[in-house]
JSON list of C-alpha atoms in Angstrom, two decimals:
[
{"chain": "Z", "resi": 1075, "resn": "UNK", "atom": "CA", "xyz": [145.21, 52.10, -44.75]},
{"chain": "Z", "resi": 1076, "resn": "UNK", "atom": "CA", "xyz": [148.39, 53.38, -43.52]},
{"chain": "Z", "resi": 1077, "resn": "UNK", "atom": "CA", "xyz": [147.04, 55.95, -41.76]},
{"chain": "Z", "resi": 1078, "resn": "UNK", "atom": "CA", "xyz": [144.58, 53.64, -40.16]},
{"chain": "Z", "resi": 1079, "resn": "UNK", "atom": "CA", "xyz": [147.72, 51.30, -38.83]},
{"chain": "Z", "resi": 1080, "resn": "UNK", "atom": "CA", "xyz": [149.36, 54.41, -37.71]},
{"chain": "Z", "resi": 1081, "resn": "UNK", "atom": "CA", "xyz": [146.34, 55.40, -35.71]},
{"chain": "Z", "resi": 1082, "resn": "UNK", "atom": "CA", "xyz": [146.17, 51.62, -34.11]},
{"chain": "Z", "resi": 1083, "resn": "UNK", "atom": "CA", "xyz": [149.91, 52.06, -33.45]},
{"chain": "Z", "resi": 1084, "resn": "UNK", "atom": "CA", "xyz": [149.62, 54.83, -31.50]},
{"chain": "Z", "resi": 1085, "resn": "UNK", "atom": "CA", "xyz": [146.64, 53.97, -29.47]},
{"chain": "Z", "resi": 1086, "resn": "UNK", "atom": "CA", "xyz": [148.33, 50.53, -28.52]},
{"chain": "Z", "resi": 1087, "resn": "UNK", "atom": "CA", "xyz": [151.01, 52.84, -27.26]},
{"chain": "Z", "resi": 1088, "resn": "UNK", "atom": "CA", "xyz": [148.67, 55.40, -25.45]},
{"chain": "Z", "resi": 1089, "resn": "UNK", "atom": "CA", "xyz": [146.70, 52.44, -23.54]},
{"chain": "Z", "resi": 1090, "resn": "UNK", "atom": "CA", "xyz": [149.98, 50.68, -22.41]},
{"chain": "Z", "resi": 1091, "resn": "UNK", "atom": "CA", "xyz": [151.61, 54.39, -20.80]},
{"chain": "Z", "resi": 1092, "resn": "UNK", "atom": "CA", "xyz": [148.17, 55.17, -19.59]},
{"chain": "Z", "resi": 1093, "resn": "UNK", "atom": "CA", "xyz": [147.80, 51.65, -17.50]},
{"chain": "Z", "resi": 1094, "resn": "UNK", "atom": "CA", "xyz": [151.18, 53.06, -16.20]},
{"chain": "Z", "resi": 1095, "resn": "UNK", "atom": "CA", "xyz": [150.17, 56.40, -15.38]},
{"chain": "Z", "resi": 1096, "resn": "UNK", "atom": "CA", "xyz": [146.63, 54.73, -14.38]},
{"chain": "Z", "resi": 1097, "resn": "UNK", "atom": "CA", "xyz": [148.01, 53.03, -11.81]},
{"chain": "Z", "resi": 1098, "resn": "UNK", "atom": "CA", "xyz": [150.24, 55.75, -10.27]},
{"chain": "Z", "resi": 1099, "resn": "UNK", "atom": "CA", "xyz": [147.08, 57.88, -10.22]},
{"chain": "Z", "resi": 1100, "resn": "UNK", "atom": "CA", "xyz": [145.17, 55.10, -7.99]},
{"chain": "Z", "resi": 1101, "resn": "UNK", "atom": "CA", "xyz": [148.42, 54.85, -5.68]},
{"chain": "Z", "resi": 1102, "resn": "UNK", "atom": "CA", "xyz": [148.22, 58.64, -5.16]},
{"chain": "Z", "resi": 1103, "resn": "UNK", "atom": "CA", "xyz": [143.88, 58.94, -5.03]},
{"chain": "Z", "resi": 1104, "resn": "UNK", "atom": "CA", "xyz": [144.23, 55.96, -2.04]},
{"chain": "Z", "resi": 1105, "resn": "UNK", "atom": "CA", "xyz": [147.04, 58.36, -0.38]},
{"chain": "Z", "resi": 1106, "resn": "UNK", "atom": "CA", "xyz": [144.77, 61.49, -0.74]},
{"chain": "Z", "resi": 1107, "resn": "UNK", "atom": "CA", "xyz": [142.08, 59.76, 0.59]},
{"chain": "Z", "resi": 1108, "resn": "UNK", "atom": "CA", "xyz": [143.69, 58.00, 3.90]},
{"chain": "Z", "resi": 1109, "resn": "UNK", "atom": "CA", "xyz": [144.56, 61.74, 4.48]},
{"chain": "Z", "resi": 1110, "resn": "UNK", "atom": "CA", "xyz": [141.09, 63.05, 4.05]},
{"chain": "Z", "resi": 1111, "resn": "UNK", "atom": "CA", "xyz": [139.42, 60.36, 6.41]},
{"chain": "Z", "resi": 1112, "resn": "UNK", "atom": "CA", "xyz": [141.81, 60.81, 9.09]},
{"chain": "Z", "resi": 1113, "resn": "UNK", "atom": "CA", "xyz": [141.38, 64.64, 9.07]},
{"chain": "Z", "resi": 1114, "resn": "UNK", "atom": "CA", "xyz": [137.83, 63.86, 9.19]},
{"chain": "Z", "resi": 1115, "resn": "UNK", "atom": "CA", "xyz": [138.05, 61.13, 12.22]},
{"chain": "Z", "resi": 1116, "resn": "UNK", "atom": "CA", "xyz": [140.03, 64.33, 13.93]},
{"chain": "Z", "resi": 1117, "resn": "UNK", "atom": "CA", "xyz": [137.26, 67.08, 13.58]},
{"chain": "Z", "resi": 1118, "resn": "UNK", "atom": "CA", "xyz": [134.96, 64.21, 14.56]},
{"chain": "Z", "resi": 1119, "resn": "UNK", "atom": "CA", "xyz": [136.64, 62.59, 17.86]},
{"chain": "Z", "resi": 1120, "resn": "UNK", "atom": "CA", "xyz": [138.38, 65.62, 19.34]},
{"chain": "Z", "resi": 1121, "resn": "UNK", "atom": "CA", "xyz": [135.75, 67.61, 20.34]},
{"chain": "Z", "resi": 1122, "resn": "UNK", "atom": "CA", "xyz": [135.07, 64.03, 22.44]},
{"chain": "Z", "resi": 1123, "resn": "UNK", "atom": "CA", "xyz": [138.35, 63.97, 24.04]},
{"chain": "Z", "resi": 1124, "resn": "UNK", "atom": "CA", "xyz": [139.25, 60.64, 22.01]},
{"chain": "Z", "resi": 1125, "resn": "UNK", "atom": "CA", "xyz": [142.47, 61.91, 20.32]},
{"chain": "Z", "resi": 1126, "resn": "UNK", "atom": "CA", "xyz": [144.84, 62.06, 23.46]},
{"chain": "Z", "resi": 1127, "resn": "UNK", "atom": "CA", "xyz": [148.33, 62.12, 20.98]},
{"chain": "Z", "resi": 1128, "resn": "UNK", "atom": "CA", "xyz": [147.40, 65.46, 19.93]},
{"chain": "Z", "resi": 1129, "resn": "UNK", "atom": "CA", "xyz": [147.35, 68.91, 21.82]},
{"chain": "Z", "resi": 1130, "resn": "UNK", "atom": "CA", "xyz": [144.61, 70.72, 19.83]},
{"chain": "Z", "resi": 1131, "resn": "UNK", "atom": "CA", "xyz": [145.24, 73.94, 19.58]},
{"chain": "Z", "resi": 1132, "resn": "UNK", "atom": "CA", "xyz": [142.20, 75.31, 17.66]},
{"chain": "Z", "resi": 1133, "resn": "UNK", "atom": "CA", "xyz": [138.84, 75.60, 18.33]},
{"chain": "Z", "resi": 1134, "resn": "UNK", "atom": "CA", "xyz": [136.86, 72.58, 18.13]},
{"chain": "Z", "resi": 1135, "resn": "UNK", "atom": "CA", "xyz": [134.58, 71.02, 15.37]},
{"chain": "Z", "resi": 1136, "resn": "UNK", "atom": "CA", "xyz": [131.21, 71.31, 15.36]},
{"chain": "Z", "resi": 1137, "resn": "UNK", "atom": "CA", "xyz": [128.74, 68.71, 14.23]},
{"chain": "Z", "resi": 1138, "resn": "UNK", "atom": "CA", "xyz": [128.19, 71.09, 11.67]},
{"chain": "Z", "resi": 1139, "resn": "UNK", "atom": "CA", "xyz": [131.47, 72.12, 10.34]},
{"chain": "Z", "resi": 1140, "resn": "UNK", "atom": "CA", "xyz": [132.00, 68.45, 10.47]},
{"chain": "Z", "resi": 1141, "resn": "UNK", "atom": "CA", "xyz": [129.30, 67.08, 8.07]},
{"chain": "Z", "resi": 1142, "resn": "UNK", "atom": "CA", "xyz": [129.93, 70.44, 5.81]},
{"chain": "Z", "resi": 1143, "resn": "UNK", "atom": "CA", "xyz": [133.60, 69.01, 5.61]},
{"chain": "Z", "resi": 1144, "resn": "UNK", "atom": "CA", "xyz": [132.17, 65.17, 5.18]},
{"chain": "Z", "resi": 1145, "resn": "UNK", "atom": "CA", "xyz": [130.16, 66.42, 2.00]},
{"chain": "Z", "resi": 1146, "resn": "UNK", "atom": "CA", "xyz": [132.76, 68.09, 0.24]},
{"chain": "Z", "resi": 1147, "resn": "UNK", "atom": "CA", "xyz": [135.49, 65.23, 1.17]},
{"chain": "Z", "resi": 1148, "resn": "UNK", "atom": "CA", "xyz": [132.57, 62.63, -0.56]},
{"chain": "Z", "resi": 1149, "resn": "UNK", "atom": "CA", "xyz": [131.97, 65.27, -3.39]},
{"chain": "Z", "resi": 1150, "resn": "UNK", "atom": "CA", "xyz": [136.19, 65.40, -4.20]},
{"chain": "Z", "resi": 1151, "resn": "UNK", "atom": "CA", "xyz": [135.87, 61.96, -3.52]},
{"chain": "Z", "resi": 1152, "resn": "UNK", "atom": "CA", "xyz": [133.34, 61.35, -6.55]},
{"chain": "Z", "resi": 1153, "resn": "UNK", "atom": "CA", "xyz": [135.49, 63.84, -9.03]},
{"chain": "Z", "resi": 1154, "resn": "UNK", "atom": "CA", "xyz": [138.74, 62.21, -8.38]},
{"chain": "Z", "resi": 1155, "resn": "UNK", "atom": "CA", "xyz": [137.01, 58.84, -8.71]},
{"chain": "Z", "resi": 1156, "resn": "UNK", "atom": "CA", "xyz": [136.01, 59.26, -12.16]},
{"chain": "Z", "resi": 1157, "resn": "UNK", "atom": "CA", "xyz": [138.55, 58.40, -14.77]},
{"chain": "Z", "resi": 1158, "resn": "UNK", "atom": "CA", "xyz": [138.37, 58.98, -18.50]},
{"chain": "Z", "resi": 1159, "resn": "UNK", "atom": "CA", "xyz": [137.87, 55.99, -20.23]},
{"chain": "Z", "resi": 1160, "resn": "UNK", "atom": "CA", "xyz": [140.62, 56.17, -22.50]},
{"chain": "Z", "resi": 1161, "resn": "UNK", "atom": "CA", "xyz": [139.77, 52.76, -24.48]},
{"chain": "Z", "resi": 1162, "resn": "UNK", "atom": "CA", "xyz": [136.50, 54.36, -25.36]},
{"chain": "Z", "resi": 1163, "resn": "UNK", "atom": "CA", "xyz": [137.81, 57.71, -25.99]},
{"chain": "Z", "resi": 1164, "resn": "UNK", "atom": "CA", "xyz": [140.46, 56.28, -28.73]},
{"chain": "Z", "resi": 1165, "resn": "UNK", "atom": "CA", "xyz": [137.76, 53.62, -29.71]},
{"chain": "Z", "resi": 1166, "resn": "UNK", "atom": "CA", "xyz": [135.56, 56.56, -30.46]},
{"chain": "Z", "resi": 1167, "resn": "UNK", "atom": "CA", "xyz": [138.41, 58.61, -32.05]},
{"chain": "Z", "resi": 1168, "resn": "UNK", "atom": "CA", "xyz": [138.67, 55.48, -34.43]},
{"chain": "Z", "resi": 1169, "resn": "UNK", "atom": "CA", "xyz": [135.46, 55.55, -35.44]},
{"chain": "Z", "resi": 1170, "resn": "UNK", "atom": "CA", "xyz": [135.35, 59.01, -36.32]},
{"chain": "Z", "resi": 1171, "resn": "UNK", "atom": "CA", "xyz": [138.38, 58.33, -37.95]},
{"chain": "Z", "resi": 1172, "resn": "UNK", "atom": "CA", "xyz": [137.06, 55.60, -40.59]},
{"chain": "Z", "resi": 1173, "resn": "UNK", "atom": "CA", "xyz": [133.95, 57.69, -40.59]},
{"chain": "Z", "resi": 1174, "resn": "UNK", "atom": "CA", "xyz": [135.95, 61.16, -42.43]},
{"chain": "Z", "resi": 1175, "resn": "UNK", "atom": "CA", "xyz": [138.23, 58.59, -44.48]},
{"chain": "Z", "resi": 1176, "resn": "UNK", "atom": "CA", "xyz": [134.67, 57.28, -45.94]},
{"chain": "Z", "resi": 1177, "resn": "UNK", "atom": "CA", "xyz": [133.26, 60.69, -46.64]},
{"chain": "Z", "resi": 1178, "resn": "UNK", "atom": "CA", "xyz": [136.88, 62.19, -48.12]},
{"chain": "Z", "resi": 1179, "resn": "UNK", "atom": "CA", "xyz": [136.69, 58.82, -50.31]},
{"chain": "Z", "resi": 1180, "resn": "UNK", "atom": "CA", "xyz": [132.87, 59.47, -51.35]},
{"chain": "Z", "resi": 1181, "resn": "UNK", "atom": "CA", "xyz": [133.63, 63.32, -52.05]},
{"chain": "Z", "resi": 1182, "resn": "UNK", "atom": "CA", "xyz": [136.85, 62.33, -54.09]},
{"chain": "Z", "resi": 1183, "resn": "UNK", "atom": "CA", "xyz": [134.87, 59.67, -55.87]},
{"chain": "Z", "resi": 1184, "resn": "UNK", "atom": "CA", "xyz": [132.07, 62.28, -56.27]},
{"chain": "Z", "resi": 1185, "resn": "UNK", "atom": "CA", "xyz": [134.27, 64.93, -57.29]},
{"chain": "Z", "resi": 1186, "resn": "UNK", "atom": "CA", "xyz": [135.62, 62.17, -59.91]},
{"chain": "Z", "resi": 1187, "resn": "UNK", "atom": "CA", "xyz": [132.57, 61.55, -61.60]},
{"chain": "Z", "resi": 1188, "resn": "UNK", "atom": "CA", "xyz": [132.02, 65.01, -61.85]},
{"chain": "Z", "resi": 1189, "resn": "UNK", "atom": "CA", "xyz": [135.21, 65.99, -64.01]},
{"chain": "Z", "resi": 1190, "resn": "UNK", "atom": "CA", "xyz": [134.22, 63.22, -66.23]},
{"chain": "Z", "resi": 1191, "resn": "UNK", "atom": "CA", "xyz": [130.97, 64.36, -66.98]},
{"chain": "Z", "resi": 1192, "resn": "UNK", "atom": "CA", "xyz": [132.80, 67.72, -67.15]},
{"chain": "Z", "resi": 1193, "resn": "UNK", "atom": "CA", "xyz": [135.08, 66.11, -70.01]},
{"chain": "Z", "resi": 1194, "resn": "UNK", "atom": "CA", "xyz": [132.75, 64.47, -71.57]},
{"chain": "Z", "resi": 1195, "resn": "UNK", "atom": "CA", "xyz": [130.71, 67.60, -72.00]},
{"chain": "Z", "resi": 1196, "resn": "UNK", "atom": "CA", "xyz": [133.49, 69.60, -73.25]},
{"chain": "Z", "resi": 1197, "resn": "UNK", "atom": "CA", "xyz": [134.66, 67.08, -75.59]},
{"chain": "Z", "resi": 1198, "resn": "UNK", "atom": "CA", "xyz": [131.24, 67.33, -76.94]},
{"chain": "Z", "resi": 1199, "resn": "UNK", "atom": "CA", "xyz": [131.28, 71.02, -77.48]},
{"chain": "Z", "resi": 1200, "resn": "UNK", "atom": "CA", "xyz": [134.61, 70.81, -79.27]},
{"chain": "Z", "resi": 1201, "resn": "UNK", "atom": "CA", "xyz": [133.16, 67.77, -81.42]},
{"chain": "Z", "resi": 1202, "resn": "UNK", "atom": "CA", "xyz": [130.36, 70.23, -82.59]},
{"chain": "Z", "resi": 1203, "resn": "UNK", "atom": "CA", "xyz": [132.63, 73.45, -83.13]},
{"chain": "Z", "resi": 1204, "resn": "UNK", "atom": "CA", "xyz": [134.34, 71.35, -85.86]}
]
């Protein structure tokens, strides 16, 4: 039991700094990705002559190079999206929790039942040595 409290302790602390860190993580994906569109918007308008505040100085995009960049901006896109759920991670880590307190209980009740028959049996043996 004490163990269990500890464990719902500790995960009432983990959810409360990870809401913290949570939202510091969405504050920096929505920088990273304001970033990545407006390099893409670049490669895509100034081979069109639409960015006029910049002097490009490299070669310009192609179509190409410009939907191979789209693809891997949408696949980093989908990998930084996803986000451990850590309610169902420590929910889980609960359950297997209860689950190995059960079976330690069962063995050490198991285990119990066996030294008694164990002592029972001896006692028996000493009973007919007299």
């Amino acid at each position: 039991a004490r163990l269990s409290t500890t464990l719902k302790q500790s995960k009432a602390t983990i959810i409360k700094a990870y809401d913290i860190v949570k939202s510091e993580r969405n504050r920096i994906f929505r920088q990273w990705d304001a970033c990545e569109r407006e390099a893409l918007i670049f490669m895509r308008d100034a081979p069109l002559g639409k960015v006029g505040r910049y002097e490009i100085r490299s070669a310009k995009s192609t179509a190409i190079e410009l939907d191979v960049a789209f693809a891997a901006y949408l696949e980093k896109r989908r990998t930084y999206r996803k986000v451990t759920d850590i309610e169902k991670s420590l929910e889980a880590l609960e359950k297997e929790n209860r689950h190995l307190i059960t079976v330690a209980n069962k063995g050490l009740a198991q285990a119990a039942a066996n030294t008694a028959k164990e002592v029972v049996a001896l006692s028996k043996t000493v009973e007919g040595m007299n």
